[in-house]
Short mmCIF file of C-alpha atoms in Angstrom, two decimals:
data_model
loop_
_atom_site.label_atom_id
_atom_site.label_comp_id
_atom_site.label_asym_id
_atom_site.label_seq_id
_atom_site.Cartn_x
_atom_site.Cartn_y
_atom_site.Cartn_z
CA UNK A 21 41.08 90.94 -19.24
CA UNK A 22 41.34 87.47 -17.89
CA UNK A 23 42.53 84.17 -19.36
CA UNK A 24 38.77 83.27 -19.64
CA UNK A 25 38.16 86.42 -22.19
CA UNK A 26 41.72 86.12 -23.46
CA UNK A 27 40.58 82.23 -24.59
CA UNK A 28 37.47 83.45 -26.08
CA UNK A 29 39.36 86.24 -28.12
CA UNK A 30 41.60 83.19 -29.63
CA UNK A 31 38.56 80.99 -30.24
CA UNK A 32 36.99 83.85 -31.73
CA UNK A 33 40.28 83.95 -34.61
CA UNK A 34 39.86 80.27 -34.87
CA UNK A 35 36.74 80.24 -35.81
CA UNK A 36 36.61 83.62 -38.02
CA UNK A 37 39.13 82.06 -39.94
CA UNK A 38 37.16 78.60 -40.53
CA UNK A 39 33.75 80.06 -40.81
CA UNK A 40 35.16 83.04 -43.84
CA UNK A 41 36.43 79.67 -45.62
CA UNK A 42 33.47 78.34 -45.60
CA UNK A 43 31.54 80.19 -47.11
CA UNK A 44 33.32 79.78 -50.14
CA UNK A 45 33.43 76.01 -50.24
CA UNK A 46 30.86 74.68 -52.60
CA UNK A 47 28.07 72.69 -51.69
CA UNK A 48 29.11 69.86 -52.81
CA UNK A 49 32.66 69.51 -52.28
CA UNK A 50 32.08 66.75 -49.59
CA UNK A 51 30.21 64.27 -51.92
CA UNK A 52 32.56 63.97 -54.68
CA UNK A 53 34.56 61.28 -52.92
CA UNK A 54 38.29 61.10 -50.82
CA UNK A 55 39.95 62.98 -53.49
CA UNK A 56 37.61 66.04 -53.55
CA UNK A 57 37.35 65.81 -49.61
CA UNK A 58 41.85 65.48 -49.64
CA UNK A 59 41.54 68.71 -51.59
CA UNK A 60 39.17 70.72 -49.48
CA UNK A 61 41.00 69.59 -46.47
CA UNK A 62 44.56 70.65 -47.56
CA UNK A 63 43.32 74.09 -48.85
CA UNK A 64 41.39 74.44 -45.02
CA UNK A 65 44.49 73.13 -43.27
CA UNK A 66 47.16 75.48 -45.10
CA UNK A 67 44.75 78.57 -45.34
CA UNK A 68 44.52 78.30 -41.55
CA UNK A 69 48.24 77.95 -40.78
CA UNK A 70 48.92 81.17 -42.75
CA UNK A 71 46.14 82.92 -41.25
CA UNK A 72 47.05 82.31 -37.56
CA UNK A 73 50.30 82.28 -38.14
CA UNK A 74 49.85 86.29 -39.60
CA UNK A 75 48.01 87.44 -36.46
CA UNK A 76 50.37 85.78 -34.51
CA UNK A 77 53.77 87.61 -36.41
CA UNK A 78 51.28 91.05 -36.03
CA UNK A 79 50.82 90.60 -32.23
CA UNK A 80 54.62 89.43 -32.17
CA UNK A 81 55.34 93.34 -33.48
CA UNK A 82 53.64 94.98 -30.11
CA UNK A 83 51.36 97.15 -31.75
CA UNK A 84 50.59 99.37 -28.73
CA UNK A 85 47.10 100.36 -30.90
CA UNK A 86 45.06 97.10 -29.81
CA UNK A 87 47.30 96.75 -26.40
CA UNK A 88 43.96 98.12 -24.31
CA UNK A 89 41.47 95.91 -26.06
CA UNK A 90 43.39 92.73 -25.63
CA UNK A 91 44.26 93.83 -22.05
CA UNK A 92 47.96 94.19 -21.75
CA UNK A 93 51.24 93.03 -23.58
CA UNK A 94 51.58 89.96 -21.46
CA UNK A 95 48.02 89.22 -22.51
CA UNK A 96 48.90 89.15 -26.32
CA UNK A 97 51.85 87.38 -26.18
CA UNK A 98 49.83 84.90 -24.42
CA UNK A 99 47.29 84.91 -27.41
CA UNK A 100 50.14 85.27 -29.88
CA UNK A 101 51.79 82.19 -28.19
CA UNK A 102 48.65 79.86 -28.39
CA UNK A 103 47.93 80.88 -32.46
CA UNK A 104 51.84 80.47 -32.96
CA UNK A 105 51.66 76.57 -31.90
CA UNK A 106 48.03 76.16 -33.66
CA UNK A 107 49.24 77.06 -36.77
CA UNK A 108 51.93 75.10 -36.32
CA UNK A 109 49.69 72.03 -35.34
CA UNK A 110 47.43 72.88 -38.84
CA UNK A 111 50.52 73.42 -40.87
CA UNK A 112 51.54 69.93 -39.80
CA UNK A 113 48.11 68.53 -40.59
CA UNK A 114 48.36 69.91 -44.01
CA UNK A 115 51.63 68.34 -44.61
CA UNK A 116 50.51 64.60 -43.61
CA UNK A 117 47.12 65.49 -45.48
CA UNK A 118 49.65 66.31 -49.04
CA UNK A 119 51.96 62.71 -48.27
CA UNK A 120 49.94 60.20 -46.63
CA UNK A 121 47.14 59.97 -49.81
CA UNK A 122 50.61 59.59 -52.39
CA UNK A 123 51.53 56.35 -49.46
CA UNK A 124 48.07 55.28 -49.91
CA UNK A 125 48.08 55.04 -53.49
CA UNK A 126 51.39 52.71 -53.60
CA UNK A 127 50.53 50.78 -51.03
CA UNK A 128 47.02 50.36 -53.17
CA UNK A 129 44.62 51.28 -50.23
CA UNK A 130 43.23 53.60 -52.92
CA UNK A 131 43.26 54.12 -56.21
CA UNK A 132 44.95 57.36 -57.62
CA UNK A 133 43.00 60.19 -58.82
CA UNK A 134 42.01 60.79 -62.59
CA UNK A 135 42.98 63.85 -64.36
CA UNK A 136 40.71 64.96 -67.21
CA UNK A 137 42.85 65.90 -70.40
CA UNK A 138 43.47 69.50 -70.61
CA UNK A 139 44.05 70.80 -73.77
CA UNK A 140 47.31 72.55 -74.77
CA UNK A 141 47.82 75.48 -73.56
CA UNK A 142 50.16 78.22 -74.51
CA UNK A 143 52.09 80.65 -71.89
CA UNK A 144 51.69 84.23 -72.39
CA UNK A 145 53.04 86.62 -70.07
CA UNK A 146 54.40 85.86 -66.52
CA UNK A 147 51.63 84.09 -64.76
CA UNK A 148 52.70 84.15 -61.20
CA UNK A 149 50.65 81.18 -60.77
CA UNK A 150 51.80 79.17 -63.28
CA UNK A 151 55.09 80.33 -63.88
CA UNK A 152 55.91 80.34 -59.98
CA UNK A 153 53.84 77.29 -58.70
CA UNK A 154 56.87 74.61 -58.48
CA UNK A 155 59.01 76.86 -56.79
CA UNK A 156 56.33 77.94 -54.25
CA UNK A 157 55.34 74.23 -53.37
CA UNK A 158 58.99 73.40 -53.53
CA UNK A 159 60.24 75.87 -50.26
CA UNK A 160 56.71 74.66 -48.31
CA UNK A 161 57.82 71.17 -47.29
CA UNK A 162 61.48 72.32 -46.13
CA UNK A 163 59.96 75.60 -44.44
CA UNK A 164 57.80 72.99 -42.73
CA UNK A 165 60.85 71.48 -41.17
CA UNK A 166 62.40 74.42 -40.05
CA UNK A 167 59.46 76.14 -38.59
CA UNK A 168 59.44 73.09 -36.27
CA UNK A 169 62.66 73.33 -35.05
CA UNK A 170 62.21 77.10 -34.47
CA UNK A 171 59.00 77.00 -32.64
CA UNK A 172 60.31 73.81 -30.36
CA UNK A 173 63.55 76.41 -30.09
CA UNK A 174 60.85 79.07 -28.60
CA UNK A 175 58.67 77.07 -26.62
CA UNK A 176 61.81 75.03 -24.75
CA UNK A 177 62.49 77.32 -21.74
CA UNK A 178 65.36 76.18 -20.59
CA UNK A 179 67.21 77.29 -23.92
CA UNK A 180 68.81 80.07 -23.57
CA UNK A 181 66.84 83.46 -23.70
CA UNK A 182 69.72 84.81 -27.05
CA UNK A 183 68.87 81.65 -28.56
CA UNK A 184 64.88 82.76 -28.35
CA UNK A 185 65.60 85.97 -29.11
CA UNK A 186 67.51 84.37 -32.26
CA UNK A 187 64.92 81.88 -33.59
CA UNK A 188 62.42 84.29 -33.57
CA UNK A 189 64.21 86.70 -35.82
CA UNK A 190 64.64 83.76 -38.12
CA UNK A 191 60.97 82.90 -37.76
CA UNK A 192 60.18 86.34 -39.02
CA UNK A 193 62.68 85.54 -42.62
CA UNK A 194 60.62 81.95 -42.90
CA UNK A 195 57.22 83.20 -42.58
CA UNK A 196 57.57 85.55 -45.28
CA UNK A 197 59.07 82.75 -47.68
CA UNK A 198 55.89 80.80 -46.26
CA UNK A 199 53.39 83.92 -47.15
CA UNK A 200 55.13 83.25 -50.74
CA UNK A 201 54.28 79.74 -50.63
CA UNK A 202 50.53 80.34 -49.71
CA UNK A 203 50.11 83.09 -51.93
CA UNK A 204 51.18 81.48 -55.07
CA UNK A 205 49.60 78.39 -53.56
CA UNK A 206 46.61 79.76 -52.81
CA UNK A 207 45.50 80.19 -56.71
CA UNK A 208 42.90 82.22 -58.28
CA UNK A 209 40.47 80.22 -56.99
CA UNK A 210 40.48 80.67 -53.52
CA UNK A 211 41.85 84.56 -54.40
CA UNK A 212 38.34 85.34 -55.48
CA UNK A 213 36.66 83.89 -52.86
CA UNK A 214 35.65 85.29 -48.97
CA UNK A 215 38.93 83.99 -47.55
CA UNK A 216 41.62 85.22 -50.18
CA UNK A 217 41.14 89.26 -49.44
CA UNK A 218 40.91 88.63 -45.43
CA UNK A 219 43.81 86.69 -45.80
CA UNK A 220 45.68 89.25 -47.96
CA UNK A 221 44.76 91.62 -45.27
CA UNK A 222 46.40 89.46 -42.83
CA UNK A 223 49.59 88.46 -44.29
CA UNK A 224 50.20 91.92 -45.31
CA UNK A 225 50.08 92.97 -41.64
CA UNK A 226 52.20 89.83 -40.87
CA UNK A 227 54.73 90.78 -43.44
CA UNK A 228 55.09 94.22 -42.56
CA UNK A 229 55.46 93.01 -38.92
CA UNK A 230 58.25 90.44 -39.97
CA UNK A 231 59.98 93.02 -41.83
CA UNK A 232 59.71 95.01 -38.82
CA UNK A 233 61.59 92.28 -36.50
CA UNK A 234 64.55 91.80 -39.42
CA UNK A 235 65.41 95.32 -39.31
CA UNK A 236 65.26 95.48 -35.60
CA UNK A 237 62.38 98.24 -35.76
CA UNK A 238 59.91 96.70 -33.26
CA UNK A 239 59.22 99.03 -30.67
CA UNK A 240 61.38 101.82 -31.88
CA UNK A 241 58.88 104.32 -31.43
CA UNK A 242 58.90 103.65 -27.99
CA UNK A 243 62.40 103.51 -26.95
CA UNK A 244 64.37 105.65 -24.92
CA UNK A 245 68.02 106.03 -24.09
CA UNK A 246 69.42 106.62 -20.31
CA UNK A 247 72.54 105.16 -18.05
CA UNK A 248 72.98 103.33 -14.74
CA UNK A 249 73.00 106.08 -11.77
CA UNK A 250 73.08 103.21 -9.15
CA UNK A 251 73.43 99.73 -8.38
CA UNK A 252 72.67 98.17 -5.50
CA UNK A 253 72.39 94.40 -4.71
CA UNK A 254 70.75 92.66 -2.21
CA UNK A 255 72.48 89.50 -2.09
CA UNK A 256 70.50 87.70 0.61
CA UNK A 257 67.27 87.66 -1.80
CA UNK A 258 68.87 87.68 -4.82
CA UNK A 259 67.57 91.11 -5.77
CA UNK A 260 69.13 93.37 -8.07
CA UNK A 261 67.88 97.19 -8.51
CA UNK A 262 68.67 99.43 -10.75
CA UNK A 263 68.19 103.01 -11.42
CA UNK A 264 68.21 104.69 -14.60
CA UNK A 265 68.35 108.18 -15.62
CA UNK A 266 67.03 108.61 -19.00
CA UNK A 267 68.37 111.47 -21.28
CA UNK A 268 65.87 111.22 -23.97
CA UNK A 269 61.79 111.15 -23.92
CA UNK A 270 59.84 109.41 -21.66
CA UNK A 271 55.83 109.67 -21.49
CA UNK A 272 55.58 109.08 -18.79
CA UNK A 273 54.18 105.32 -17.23
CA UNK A 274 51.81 104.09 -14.52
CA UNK A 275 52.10 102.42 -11.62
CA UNK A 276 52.68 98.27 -12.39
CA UNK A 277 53.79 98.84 -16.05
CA UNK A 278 57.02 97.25 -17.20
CA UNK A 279 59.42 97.88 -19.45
CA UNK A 280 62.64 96.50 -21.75
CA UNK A 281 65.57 96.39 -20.96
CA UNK A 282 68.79 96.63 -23.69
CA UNK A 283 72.10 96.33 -21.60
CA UNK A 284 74.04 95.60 -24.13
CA UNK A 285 75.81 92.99 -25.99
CA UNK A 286 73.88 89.67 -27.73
CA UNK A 287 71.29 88.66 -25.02
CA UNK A 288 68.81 91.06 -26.81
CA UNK A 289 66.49 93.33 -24.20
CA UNK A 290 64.38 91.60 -20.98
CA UNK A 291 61.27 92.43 -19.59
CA UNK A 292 61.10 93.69 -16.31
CA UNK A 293 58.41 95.41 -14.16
CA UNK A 294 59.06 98.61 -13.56
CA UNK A 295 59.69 99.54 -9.20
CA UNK A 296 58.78 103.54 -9.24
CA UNK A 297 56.21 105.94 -9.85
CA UNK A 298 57.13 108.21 -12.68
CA UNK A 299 58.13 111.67 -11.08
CA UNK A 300 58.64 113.26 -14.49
CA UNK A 301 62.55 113.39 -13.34
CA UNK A 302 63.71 110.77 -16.01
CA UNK A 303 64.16 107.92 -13.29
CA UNK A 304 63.33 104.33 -13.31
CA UNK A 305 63.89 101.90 -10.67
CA UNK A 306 63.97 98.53 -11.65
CA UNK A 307 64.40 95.18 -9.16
CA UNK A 308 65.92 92.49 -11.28
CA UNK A 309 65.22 88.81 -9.63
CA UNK A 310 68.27 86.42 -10.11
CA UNK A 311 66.08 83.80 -11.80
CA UNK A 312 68.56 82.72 -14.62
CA UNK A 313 71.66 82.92 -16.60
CA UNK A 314 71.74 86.14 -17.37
CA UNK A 315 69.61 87.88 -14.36
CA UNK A 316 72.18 85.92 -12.25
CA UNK A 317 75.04 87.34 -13.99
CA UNK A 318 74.07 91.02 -14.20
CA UNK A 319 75.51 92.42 -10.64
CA UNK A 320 78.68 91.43 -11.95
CA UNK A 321 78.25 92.75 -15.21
CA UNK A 322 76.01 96.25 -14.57
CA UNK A 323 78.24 99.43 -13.90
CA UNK A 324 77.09 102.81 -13.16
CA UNK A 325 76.73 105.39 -16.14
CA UNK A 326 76.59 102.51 -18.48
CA UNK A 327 74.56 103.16 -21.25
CA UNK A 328 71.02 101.05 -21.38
CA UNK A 329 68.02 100.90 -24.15
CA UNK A 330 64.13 101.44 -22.34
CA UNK A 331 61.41 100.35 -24.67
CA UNK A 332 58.06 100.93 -23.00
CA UNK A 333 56.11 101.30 -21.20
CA UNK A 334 54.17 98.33 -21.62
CA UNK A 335 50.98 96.59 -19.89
CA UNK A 336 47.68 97.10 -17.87
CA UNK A 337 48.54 96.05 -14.47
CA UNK A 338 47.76 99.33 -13.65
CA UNK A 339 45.21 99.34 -10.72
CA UNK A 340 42.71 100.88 -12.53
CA UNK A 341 44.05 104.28 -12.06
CA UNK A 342 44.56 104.12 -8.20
CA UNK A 343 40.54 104.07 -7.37
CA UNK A 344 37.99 102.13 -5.51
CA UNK A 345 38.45 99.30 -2.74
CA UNK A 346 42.03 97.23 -3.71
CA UNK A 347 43.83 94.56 -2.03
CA UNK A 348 47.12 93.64 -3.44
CA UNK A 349 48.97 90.47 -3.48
CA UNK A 350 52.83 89.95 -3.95
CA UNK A 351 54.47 86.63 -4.22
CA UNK A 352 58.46 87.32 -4.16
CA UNK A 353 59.98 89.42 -6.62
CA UNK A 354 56.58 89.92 -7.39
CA UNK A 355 56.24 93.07 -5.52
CA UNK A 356 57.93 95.50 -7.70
CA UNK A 357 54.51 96.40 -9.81
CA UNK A 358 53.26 97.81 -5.81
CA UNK A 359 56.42 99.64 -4.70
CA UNK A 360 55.26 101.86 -7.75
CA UNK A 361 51.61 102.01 -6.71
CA UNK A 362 52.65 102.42 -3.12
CA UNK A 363 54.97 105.69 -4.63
CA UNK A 364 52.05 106.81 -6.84
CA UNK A 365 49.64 106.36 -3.40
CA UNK A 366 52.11 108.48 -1.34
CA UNK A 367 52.22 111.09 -3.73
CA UNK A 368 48.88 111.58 -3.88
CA UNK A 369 48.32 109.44 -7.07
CA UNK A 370 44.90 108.19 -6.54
CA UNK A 371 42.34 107.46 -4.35
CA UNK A 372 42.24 103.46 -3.70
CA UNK A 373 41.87 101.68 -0.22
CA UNK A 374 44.18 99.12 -0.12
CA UNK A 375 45.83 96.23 1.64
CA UNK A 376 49.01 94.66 0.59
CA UNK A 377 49.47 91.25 1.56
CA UNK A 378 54.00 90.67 0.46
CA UNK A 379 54.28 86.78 0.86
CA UNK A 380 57.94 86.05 0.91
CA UNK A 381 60.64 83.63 2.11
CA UNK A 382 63.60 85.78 3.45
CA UNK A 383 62.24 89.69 3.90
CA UNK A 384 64.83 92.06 2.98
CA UNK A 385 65.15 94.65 6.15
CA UNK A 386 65.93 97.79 3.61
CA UNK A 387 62.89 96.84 1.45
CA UNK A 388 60.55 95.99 4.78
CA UNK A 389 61.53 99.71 5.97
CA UNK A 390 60.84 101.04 2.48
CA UNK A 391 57.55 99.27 2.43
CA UNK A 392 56.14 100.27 5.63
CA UNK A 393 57.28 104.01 5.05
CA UNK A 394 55.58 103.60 1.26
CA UNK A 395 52.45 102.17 3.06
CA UNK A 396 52.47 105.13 6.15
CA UNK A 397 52.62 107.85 3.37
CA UNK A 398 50.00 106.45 0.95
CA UNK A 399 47.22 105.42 3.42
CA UNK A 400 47.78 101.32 2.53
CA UNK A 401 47.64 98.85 5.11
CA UNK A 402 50.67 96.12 4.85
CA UNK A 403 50.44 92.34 5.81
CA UNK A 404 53.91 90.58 5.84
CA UNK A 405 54.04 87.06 5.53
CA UNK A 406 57.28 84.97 5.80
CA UNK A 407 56.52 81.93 4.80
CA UNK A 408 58.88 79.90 6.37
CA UNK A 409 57.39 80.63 10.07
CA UNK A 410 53.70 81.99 8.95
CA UNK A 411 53.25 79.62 6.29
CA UNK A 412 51.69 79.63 3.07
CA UNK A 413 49.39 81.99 1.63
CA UNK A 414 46.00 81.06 1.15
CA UNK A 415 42.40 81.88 0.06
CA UNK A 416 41.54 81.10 4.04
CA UNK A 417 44.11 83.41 5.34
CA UNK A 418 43.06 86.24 2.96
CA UNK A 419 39.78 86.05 3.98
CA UNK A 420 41.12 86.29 7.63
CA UNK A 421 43.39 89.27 6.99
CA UNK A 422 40.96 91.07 4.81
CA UNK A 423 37.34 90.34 6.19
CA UNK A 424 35.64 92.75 2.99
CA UNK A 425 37.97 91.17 0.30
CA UNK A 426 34.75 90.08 -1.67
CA UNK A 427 34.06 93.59 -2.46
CA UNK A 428 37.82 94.62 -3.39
CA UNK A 429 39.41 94.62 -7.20
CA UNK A 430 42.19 91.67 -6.44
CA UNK A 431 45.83 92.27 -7.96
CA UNK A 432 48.23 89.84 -7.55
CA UNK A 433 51.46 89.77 -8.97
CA UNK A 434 53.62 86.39 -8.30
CA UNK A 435 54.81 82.99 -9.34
CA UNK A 436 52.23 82.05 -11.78
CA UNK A 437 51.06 79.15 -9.94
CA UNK A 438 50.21 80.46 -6.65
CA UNK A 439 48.30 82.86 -8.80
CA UNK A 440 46.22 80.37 -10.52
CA UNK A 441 45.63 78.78 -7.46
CA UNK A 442 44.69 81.56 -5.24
CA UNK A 443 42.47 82.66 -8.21
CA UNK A 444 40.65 79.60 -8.75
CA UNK A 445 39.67 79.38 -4.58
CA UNK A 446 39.02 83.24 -4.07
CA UNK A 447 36.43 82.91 -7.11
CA UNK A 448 34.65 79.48 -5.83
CA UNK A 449 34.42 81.87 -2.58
CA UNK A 450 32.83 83.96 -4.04
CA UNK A 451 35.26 86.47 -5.46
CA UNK A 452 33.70 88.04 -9.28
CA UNK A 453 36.40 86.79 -11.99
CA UNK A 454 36.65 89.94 -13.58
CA UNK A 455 37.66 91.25 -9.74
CA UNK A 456 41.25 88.96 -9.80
CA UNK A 457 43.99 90.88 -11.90
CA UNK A 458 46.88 88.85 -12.91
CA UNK A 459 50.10 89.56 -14.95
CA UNK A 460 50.64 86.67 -17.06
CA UNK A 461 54.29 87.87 -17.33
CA UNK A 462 55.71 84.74 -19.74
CA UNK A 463 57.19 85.71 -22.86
CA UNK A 464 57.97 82.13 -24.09
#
């Protein structure tokens, strides 16, 4: 799935959401004046925040179930990263749509709305609604505030990756105080209408998905247990691998699936892509990129037979199964995903025709001799490309190297810009969309 489907999938929630409420807005809500139309708008504005704020807590839970249909892990957390900050943005919006009309009124811009006289009424029984309204409109505004500071927490990337990890297990406690505050909220009005039993629906799933990230129970179906049987780091690229040896089930993965990582300690477990075919012998290679903090940190940290957490495997980079005309591209650290589909190629894994095209600054000798051996064994043809005496990668050079490229399944794995940008060339040259496979590996 590309970014052009993924986009369509989000618009698709978007407007699902708006279209359900609708239908249950009467006619003439929009010609009963500002007060009528301040009402409508702050029921739309908060029924929406809820709403994509649920799908986004449910995709936050990796639920392997709708992993194929959205097209990978790194494809949801895109999505749930894009309905995270637009409910945000609409819970906002309904904020500034409950205030601003109160400012208007005192400042005299217009004139404050008039209540018919009800007649007195007398409580009987705990009415939720009634009995819990003030409370549940009391913890909205100050939930309001803190959800602002946690998302800005998420979205900064240079805060630390603990402090992510953090703030989203704190997001999970606030969004089910905000599920109170929308349910109570919400009234028996909008409860009977279209919206109220999708919406129920949705913030159950979000709520059992929050509950899910408190107890630290995300993923624990898929979590295995091994320890470090060697370490060896290549200083001169910054590369760390690793090799587990896992002493509890596996299932087994394919080739340019990734995985995460527990070491150990407060930093929470890392994504990385996973650098072997699966054997069925409990091993994992992993190369680890110094790219941060704590990747920088880790050769000085990692000892052999320490004990790690695996939660995976995860993702559909996955060559479609090895088959057909392929020409792989690797920007960096970005060829881990095709030393496993090199492995899987050489031992008789599939079928594919493929070129691999490693762009690179400073080739590593041990990895080059790896590669070429990989490449021998499996049939692939390898292009090295050092960029500081063969220059940049380009659609232009591609189309050199690979003369039949138009009629090859692209995969490219990379710094996400050079991805875009070979993507967007490649496909004005011709290239089908659908044909360019990208990891959108950002999980903030």
């Amino acid at each position: 799935m590309d970014t052009r489907r993924l986009k369509l999938v989000y618009l698709a929630v978007v407007l699902g959401l708006t279209l359900v409420w609708w239908a249950g807005v009467p006619s003439d809500t929009w010609g009963q004046g500002f007060w009528a139309i301040r009402r409508g708008l702050l029921y739309y504005s908060g029924l929406m925040a809820i709403g994509l704020m649920s799908v986004a807590v449910t995709l936050a839970a990796r639920p392997v179930q709708i992993e194929r249909a959205l097209g990978g892990l790194d494809k949801f957390y895109r999505l749930h990263k894009w309905l995270a900050i637009t409910a945000t943005l609409f819970g906002v919006c309904h904020w500034l749509i409950e205030i601003t009309p109160r400012s208007m009124v005192r400042r005299g811009w217009v004139e404050a709305p008039v209540r018919a006289p009800r007649a007195a009424e007398v409580a009987t029984g705990f009415d939720p609604f009634r009995d819990l309204h003030e409370l549940a409109a009391g913890v909205g505004e100050w939930s309001l505030y803190l959800l602002l500071a946690l998302v800005a927490i998420a979205l900064w990337k240079r805060f630390p990756y603990r402090r992510f990890f953090q703030a989203h297990r704190l997001l999970a406690a606030l969004y089910l105080v905000l599920v109170f505050h929308s349910a109570i909220l919400m009234g028996p009005i909008y409860w009977s209408q279209p919206i109220g039993p999708l919406l129920g629906v949705l913030m159950a799933a979000g709520s059992i998905a929050a509950l899910l990230s408190l107890f630290r129970r995300i993923g624990k179906a898929h979590r295995a247990v091994g320890t470090i049987e060697s370490l060896t780091h290549h200083a001169e690229s910054g590369v760390l691998e690793v090799v587990l040896r896992l002493s509890t089930a596996w299932p087994g993965h394919r080739a340019g699936q990734f995985a995460f990582i527990d070491f150990g300690g407060a930093e929470g477990a890392h994504p990385f892509t996973i650098a072997s075919a699966w054997q069925a012998d409990g091993r994992l290679t992993f190369g680890i990129k110094a790219l941060g903090d704590y990747t920088r940190a880790l050769p000085g940290q990692l000892f052999v037979g320490q004990t790690v957490n695996v939660e995976g495997p995860y993702g559909r980079f996955d060559f479609h199964a090895l088959q057909g005309r392929q020409i792989w591209v690797a920007g960096g650290i970005g060829i881990t995903p095709f030393i496993a589909g090199l492995e899987a190629l050489a031992a008789g894994g599939g079928k594919a025709t493929v070129d691999l095209v490693y762009s690179t600054r400073a080739a590593n000798a041990a990895l080059l001799e790896r590669l070429h051996r990989l490449a021998d064994a499996g049939g692939a043809r390898l292009h090295l490309l050092e960029t500081p005496k063969d220059g940049v990668l380009d659609a232009e050079r591609l189309a050199a190297l690979i003369p039949d490229w138009k009629d090859a399944n692209l995969w490219f794995c990379g710094p996400s810009g050079f991805g875009r940008g070979l993507r967007r060339a490649l496909t004005a040259r011709g290239l089908p969309a659908a044909n360019f496979h990208q990891e959108l590996f950002e999980m903030r």
